[in-house]
mmCIF file of C-alpha atoms and ligand atoms in Angstrom:
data_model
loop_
_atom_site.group_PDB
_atom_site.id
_atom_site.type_symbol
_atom_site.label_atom_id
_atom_site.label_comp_id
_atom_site.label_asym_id
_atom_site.label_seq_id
_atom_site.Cartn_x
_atom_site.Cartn_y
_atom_site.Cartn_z
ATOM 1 C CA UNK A 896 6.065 -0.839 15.934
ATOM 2 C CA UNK A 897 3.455 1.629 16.282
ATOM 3 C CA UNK A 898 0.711 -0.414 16.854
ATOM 4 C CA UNK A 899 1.522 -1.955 19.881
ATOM 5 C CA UNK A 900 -0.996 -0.825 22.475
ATOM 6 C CA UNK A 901 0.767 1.574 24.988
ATOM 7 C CA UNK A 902 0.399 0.569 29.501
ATOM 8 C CA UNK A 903 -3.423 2.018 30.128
ATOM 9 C CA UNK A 904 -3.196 5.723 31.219
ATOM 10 C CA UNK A 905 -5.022 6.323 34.461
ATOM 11 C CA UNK A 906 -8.473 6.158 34.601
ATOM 12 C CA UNK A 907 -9.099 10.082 36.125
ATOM 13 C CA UNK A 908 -7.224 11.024 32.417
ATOM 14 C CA UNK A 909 -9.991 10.666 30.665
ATOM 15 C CA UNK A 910 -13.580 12.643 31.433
ATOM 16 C CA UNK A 911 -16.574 10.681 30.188
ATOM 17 C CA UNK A 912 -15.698 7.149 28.962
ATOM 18 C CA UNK A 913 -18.952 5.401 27.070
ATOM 19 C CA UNK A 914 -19.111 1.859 28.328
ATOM 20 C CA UNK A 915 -19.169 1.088 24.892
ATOM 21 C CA UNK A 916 -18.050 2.721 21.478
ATOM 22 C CA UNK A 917 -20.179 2.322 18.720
ATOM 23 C CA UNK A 918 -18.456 5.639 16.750
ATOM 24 C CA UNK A 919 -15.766 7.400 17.037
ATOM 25 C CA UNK A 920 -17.209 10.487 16.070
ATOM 26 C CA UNK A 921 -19.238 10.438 19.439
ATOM 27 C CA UNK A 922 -16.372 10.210 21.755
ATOM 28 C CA UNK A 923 -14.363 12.834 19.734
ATOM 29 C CA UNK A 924 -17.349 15.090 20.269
ATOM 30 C CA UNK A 925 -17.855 14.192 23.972
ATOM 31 C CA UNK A 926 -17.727 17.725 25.979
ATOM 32 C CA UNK A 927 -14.515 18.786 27.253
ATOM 33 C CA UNK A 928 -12.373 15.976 25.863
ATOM 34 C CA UNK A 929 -8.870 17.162 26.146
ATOM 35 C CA UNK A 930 -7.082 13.345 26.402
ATOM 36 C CA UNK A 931 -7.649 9.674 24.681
ATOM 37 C CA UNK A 932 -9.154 6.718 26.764
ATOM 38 C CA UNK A 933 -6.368 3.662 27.257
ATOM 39 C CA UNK A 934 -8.694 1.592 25.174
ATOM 40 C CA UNK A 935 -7.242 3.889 22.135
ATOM 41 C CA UNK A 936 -3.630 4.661 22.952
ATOM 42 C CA UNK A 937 -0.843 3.542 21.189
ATOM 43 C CA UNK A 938 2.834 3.784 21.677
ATOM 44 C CA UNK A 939 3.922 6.752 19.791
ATOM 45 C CA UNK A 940 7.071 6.373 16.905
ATOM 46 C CA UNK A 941 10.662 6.564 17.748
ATOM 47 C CA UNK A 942 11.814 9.903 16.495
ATOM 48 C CA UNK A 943 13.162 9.346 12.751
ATOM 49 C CA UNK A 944 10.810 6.989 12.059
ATOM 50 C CA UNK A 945 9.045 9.365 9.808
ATOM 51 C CA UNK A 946 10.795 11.369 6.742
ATOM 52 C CA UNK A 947 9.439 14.078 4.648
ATOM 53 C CA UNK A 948 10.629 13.197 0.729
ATOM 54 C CA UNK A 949 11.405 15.655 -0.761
ATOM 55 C CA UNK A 950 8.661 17.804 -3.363
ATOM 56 C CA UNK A 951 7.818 16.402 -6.591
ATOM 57 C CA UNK A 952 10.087 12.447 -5.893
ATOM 58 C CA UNK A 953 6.341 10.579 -5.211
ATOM 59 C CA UNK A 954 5.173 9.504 -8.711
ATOM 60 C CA UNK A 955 3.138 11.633 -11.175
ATOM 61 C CA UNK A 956 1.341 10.049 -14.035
ATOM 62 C CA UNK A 957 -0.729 12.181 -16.070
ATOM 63 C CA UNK A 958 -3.766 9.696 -16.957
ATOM 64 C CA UNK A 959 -4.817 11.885 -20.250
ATOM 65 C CA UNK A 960 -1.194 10.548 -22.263
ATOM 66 C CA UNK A 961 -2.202 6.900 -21.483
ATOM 67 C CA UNK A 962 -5.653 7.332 -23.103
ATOM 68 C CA UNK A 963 -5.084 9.686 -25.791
ATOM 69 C CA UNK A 964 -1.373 10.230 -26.004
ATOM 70 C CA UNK A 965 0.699 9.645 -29.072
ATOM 71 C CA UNK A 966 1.816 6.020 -29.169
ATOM 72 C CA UNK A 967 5.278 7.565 -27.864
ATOM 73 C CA UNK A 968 3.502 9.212 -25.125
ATOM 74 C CA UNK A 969 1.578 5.741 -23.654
ATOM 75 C CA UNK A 970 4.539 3.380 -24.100
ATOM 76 C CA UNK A 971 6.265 6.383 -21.724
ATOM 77 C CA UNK A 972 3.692 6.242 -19.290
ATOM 78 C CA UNK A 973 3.337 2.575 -19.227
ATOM 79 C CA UNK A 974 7.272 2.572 -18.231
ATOM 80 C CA UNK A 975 6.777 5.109 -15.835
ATOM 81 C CA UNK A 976 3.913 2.975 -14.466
ATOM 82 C CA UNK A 977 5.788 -0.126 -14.460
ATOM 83 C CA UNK A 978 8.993 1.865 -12.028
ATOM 84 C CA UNK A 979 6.123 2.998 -10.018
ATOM 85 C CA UNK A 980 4.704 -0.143 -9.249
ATOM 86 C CA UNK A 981 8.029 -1.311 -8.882
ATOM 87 C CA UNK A 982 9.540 1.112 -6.826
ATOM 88 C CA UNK A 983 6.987 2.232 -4.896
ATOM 89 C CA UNK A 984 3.918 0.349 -4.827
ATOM 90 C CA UNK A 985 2.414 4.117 -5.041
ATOM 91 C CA UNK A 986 1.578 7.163 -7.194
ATOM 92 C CA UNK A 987 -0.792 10.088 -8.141
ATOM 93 C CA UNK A 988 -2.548 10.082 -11.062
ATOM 94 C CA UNK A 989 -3.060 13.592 -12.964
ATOM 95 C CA UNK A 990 -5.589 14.709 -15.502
ATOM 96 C CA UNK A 991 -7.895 11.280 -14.807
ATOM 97 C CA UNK A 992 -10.692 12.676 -15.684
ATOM 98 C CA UNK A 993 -13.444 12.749 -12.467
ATOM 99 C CA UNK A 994 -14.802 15.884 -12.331
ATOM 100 C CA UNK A 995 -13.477 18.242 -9.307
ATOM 101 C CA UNK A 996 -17.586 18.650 -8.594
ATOM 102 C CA UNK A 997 -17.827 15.058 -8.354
ATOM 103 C CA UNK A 998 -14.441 15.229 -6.233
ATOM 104 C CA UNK A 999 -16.197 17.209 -3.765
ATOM 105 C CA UNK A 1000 -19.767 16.149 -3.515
ATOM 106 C CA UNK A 1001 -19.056 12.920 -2.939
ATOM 107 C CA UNK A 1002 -16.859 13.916 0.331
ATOM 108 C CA UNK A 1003 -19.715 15.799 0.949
ATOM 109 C CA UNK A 1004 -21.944 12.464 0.670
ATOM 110 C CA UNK A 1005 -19.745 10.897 3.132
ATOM 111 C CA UNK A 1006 -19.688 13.815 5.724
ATOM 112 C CA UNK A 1007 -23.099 13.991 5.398
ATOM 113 C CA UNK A 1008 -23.724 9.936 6.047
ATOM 114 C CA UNK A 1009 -21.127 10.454 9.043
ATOM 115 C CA UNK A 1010 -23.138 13.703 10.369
ATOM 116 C CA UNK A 1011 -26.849 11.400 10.768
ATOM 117 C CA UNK A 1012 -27.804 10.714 14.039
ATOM 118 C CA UNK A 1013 -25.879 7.530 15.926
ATOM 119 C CA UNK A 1014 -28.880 5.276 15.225
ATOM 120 C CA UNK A 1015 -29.042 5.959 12.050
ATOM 121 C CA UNK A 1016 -26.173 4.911 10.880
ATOM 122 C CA UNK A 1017 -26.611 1.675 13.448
ATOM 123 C CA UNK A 1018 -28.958 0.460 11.078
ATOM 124 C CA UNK A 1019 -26.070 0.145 8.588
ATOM 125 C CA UNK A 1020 -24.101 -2.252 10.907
ATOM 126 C CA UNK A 1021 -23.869 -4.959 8.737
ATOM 127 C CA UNK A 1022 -23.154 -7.991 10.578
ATOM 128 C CA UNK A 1023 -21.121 -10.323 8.493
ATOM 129 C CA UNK A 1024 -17.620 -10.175 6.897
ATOM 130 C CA UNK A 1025 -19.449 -9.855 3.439
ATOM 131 C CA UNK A 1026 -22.696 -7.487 4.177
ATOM 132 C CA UNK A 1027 -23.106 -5.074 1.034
ATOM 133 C CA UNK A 1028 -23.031 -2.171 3.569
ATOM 134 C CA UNK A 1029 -21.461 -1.899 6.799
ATOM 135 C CA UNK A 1030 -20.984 1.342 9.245
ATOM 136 C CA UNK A 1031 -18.749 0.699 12.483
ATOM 137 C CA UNK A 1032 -15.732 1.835 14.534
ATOM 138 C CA UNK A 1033 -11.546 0.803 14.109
ATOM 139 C CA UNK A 1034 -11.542 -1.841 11.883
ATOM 140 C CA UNK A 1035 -12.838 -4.963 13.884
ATOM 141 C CA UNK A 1036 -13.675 -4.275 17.261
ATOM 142 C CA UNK A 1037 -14.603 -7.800 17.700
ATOM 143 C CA UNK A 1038 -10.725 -9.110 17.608
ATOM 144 C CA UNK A 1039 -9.086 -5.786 18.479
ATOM 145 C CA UNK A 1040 -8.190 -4.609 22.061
ATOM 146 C CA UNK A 1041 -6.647 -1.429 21.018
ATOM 147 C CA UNK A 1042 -9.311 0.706 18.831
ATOM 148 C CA UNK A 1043 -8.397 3.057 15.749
ATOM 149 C CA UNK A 1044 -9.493 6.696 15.853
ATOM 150 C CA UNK A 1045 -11.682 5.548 13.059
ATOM 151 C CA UNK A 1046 -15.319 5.168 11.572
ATOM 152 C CA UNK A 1047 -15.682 3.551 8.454
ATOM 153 C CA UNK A 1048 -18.775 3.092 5.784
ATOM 154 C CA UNK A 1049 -17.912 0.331 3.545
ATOM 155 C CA UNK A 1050 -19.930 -0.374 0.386
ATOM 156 C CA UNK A 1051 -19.625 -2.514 -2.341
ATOM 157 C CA UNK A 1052 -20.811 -1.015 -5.260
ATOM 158 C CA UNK A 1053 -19.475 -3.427 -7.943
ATOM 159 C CA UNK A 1054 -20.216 -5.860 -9.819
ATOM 160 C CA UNK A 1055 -23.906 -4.922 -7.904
ATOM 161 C CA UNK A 1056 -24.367 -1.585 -6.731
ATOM 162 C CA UNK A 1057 -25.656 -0.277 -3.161
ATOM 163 C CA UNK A 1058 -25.577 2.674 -1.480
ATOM 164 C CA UNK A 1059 -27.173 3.344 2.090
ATOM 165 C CA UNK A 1060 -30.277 5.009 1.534
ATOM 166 C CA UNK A 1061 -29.070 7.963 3.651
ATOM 167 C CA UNK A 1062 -28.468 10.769 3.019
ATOM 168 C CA UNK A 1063 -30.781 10.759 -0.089
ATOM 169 C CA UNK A 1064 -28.701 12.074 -2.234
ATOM 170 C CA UNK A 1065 -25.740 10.089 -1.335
ATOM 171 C CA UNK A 1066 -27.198 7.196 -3.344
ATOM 172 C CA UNK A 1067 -26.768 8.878 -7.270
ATOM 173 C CA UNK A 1068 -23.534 10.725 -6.442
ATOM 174 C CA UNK A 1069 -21.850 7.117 -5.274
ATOM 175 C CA UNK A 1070 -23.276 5.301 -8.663
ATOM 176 C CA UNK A 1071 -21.377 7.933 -10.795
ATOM 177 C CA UNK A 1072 -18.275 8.679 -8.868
ATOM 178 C CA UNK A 1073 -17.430 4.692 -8.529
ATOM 179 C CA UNK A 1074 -18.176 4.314 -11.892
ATOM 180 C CA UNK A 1075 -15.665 7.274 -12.520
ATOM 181 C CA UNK A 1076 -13.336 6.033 -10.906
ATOM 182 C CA UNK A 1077 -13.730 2.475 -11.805
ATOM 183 C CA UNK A 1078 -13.401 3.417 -14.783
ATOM 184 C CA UNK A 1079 -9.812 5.008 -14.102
ATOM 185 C CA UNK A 1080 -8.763 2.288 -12.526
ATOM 186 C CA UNK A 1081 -9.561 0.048 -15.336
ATOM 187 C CA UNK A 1082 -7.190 1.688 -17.625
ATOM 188 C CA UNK A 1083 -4.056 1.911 -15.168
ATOM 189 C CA UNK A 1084 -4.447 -1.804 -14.809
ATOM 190 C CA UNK A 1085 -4.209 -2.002 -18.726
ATOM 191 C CA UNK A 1086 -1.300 0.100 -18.665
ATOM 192 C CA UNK A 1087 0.062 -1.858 -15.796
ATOM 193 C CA UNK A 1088 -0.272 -5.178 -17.204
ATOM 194 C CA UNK A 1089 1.621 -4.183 -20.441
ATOM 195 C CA UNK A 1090 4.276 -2.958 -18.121
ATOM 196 C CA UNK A 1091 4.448 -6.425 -16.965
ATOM 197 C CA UNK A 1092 5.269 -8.039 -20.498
ATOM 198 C CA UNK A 1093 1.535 -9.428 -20.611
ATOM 199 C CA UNK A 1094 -0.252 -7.358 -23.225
ATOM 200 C CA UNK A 1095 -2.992 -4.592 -22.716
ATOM 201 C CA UNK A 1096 -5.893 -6.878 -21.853
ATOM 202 C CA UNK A 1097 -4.248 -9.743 -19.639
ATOM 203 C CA UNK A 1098 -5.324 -8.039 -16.388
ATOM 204 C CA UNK A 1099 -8.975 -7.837 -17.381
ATOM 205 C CA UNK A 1100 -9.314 -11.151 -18.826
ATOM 206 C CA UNK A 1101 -7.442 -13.911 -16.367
ATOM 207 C CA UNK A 1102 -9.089 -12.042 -13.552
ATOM 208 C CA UNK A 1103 -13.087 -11.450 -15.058
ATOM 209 C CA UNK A 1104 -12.988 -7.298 -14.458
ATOM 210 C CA UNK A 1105 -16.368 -7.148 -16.322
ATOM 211 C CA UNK A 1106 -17.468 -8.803 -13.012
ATOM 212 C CA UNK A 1107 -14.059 -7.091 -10.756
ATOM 213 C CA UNK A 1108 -15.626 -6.251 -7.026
ATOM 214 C CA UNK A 1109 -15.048 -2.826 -6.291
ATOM 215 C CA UNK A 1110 -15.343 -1.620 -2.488
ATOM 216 C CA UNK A 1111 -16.316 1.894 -1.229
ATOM 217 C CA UNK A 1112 -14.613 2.635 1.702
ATOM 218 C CA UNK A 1113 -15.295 6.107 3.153
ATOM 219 C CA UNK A 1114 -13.031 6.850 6.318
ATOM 220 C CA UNK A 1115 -13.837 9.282 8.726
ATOM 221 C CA UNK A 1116 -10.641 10.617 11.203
ATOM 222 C CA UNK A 1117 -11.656 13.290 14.104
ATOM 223 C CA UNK A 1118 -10.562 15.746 15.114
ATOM 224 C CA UNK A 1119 -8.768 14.202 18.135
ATOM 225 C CA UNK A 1120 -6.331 15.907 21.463
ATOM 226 C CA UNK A 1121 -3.556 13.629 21.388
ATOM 227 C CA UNK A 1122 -2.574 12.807 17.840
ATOM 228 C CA UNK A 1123 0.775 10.934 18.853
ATOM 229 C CA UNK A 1124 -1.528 8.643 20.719
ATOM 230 C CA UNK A 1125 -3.633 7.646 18.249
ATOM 231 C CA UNK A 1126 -3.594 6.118 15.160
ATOM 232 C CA UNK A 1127 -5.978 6.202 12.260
ATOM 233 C CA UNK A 1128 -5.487 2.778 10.497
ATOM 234 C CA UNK A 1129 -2.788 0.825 11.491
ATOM 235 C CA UNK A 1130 0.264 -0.473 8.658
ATOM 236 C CA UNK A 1131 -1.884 -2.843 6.099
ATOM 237 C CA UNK A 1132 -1.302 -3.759 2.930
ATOM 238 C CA UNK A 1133 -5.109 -3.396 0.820
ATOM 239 C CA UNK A 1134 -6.472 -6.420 -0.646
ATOM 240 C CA UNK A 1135 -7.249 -6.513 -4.599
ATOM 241 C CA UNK A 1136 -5.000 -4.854 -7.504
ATOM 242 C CA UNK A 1137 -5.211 -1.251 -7.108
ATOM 243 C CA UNK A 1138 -6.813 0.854 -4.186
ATOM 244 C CA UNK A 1139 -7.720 5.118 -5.654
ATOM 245 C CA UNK A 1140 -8.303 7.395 -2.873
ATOM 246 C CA UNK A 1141 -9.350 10.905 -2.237
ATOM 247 C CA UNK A 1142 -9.594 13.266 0.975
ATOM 248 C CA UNK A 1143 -10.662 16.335 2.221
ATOM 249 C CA UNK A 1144 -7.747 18.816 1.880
ATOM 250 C CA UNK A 1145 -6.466 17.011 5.306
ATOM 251 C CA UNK A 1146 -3.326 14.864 4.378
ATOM 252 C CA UNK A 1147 -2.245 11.622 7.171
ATOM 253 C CA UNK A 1148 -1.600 9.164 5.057
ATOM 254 C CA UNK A 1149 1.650 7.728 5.225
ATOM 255 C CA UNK A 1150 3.280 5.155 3.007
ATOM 256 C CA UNK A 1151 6.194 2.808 3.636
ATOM 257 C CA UNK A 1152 9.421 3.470 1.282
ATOM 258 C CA UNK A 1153 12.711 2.106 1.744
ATOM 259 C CA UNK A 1154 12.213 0.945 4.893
ATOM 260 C CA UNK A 1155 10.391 4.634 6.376
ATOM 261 C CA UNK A 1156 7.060 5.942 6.825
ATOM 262 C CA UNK A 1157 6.905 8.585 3.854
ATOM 263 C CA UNK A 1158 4.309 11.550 4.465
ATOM 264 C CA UNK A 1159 1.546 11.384 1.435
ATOM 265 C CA UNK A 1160 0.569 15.433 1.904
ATOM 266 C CA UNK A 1161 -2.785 16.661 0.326
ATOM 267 C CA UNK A 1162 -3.064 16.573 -2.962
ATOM 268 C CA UNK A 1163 -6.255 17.863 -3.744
ATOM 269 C CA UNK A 1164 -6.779 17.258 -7.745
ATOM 270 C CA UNK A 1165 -5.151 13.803 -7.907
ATOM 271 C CA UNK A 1166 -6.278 10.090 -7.296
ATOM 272 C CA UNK A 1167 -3.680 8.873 -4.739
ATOM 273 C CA UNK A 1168 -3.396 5.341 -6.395
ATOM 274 C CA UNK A 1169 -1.626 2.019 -4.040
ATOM 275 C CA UNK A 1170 -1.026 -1.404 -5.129
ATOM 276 C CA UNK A 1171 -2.740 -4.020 -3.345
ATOM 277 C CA UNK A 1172 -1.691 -7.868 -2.438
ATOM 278 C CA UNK A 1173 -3.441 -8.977 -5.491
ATOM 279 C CA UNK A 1174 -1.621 -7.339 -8.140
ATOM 280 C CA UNK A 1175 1.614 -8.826 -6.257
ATOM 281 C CA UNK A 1176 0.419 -12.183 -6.449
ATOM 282 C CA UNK A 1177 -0.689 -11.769 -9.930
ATOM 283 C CA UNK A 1178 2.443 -10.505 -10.464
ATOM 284 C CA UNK A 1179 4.918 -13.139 -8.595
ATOM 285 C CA UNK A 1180 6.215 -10.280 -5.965
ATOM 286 C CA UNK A 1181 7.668 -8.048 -9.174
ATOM 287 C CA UNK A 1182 5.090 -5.188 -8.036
ATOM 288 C CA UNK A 1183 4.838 -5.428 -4.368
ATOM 289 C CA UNK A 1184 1.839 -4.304 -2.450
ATOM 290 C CA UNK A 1185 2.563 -1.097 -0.318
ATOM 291 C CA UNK A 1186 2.392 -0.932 3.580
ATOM 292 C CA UNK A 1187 0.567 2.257 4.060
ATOM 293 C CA UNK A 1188 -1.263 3.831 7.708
ATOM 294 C CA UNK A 1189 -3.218 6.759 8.547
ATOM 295 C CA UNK A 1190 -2.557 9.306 11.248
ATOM 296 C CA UNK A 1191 -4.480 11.827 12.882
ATOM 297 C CA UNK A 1192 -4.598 15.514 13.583
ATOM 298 C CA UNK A 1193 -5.936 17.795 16.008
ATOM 299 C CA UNK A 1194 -6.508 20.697 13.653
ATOM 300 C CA UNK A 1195 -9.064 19.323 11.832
ATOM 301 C CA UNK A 1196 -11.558 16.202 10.760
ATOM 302 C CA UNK A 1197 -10.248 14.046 8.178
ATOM 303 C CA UNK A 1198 -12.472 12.503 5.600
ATOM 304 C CA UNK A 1199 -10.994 9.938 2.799
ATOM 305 C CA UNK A 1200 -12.344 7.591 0.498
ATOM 306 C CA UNK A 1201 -10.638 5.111 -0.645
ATOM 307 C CA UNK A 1202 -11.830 2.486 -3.186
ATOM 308 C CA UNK A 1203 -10.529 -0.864 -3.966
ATOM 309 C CA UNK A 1204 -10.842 -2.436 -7.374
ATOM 310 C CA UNK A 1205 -10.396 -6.160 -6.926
ATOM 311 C CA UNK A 1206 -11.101 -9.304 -9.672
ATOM 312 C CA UNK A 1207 -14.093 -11.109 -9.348
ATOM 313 C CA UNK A 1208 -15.121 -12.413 -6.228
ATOM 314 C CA UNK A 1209 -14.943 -15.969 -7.865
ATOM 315 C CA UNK A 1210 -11.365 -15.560 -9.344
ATOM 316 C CA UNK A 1211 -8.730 -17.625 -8.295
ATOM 317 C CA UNK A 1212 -5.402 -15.375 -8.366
ATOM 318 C CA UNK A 1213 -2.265 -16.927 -9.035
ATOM 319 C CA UNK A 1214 1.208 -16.211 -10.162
ATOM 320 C CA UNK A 1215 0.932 -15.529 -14.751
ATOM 321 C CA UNK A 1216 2.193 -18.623 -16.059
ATOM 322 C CA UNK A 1217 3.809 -16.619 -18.283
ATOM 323 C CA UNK A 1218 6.056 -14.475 -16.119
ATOM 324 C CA UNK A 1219 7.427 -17.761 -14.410
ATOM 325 C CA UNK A 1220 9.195 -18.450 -17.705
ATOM 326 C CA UNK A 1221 12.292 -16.593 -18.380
ATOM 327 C CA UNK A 1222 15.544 -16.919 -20.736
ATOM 328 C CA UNK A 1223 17.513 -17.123 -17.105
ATOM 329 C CA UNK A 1224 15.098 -20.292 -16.927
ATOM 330 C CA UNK A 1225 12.487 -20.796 -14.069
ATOM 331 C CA UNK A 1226 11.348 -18.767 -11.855
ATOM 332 C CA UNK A 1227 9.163 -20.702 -8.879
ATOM 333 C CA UNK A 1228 5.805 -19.228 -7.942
ATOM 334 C CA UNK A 1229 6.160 -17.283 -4.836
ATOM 335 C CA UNK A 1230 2.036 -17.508 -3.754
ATOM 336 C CA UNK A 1231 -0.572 -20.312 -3.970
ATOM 337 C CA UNK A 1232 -3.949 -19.530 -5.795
ATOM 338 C CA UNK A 1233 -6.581 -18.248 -3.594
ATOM 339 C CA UNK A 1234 -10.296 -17.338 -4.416
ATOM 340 C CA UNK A 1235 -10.214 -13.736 -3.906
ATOM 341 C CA UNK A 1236 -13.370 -14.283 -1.990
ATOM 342 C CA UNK A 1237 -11.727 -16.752 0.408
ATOM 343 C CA UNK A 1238 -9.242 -13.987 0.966
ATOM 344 C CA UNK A 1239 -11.594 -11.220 1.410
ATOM 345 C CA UNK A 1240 -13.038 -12.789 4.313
ATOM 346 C CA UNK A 1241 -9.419 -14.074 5.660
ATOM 347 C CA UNK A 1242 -8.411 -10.496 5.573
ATOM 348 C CA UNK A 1243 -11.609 -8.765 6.887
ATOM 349 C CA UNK A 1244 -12.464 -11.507 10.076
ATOM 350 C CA UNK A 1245 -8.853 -11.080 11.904
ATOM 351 C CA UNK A 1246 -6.643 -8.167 13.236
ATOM 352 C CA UNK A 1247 -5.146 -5.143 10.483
ATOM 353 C CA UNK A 1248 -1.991 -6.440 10.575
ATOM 354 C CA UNK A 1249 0.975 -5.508 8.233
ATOM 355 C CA UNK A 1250 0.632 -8.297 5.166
ATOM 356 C CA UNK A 1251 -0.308 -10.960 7.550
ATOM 357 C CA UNK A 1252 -3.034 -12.409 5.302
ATOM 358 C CA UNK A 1253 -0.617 -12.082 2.366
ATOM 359 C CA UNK A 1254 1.968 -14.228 4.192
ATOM 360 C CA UNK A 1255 -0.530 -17.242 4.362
ATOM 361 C CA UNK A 1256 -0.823 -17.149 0.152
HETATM 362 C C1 OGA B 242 -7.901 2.175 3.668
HETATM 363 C C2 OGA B 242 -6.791 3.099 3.918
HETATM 364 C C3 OGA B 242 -5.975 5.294 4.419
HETATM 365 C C4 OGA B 242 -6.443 6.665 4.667
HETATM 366 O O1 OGA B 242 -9.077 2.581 3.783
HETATM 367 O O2 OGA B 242 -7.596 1.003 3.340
HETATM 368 O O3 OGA B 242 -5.683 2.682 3.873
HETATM 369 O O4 OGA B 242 -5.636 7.565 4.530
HETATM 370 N N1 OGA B 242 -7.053 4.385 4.211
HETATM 371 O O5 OGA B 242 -7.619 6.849 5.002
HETATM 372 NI NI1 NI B 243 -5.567 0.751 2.970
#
């Protein structure tokens, strides 16, 4: 698969390597960089690993009918929902409601944070698993030998709030936009639990939403020479329920479907919404979590945020009781209960590997 490091290239291939890389931005912006050090080179796909799908087949749900649509309109859009969870684990929300302002300043916020001086953002480091704040490079350079053409600000701004105090105004644009979007994300997962059979509210209550952690993750992607050589975030599957993302007007996310890597293409008014391993526990494997990677480009930076809405960091997430009992009888729980919290640091201490730490539930 693509993420199996490729044989180094030789040393002379690459101009100015730093002994040690605490951002990718730097090397991207080292003078005269025209190829990738070995210590970020991948083995490129197979031809035909990749398909376009065709305009308009990725789910659409317009947000505004599930709030304030007629009662024919919502029980619609919970169905459609419910296929897209089942189906594909993915789909873009319409008419949610987040300002386009917000949209924007907020990437600004981010480009801004990325765009301070190197020691700067050092002293956002972080330096455990479960730090409020944390800047750094790939995903973690501490177990990984091949490195992500990747920086990443992670913040958790639920069920307490931070924000790095640079840039200043980063700080009040964060508060509103994750509450924004939290807010969103709230009332898909109502909409999603009905789907499931387990009324409005099920969701919120067996997992304590009041208190549900939601993670900031702000991704920054540069500009880099050799695109096929790199890769952005390898194929993961997100922790928590649902993950909502935005970018920049540059597209390179790719989702899995049917068995291929699907191109996600910019869509610059809607929340790109994925399921994450949580919801498929939650839901005994009916709405799987989706494999999903980021690529790279060489025609531009790429700047995305994605935030993950999970339960409470105290909740133990387990099959509903209630969808293990059928009229065809049975059905045996396919996961154990974990303490999302236990997870959280399962997932964030080892390698980005495919659903690895979903496997071990
Ligand atoms: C993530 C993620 C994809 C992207 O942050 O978990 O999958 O396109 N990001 O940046
Ligand atoms: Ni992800």
């Amino acid at each position: 698969m693509a993420v199996e490091a490729a044989s180094p290239l030789p040393s002379n291939t690459f101009p100015s390597q730093p002994t040690k890389i605490t951002s990718i931005k730097t090397l991207a912006e080292s003078p005269g960089l025209t190829s990738i050090p070995a210590t970020h080179t991948f083995t490129p796909d197979l031809p035909g690993q990749v398909t376009s799908v065709p305009e308009g087949s990725i789910p659409v749900i317009d947000y505004s009918l599930l709030i304030s649509g007629t009662p024919g309109q919502r029980s619609e859009i919970v169905h459609e929902l419910g296929r897209a969870c089942q189906d594909w684990g993915f789909f873009m929300v319409i008419n949610h409601g987040v300002p386009q302002k917000l949209l924007s300043s907020i990437i600004d916020g981010c480009k801004g944070f990325f765009d301070l001086a190197e020691e700067e953002k050092q002293e956002f480091k972080g330096n455990h698993i479960l730090d409020p704040i944390r800047f750094g490079t790939s995903f973690n350079v501490s177990v990984e030998k091949v490195f992500y053409w990747r920086d990443f600000l992670k913040v958790s701004v639920h069920p307490v709030f931070y924000s790095p105090t640079k840039p200043a105004d980063l700080s009040e644009i964060s508060l509103e936009y994750s509450q924004r979007v939290r807010e969103v994300a709230r009332g898909l997962l109502k909409g999603i639990s009905e789907s499931l059979g387990l009324g409005g509210s099920y969701i919120d209550k067996a997992l304590d939403l009041e208190q549900g952690k939601q993670l900031f993750i702000a991704n920054l992607y540069p500009t880099c020479p050799q695109p096929e050589l790199a890769m952005g975030m390898p194929p993961h599957s997100d922790h928590g329920l649902l993950t909502l993302q935005i970018q920049n007007g540059i597209g390179g996310l790719q989702i899995q479907h049917k068995g291929k890597w699907v191109n996600v293409g910019t869509h610059p008014n809607s929340l790109l919404v994925n399921t994450g391993d949580h919801l498929e526990m939650l839901s005994n494997g009916r709405y799987k979590s989706v494999l999903h990677r980021a690529m790279v480009n060489s025609k531009g930076t790429r700047i995305s945020i994605a935030m993950v809405h999970g339960p409470s960091l105290d909740s133990v997430v387990s099959p509903a009781p209630e969808l293990l009992v059928s009229s065809q009888g049975d059905e045996p729980a396919a996961y154990i209960g974990m303490k999302y919290k236990d997870y959280l640091e399962l997932q964030q201490s080892n390698k980005l590997e495919g659903k690895a730490c979903l496997d071990r539930a």
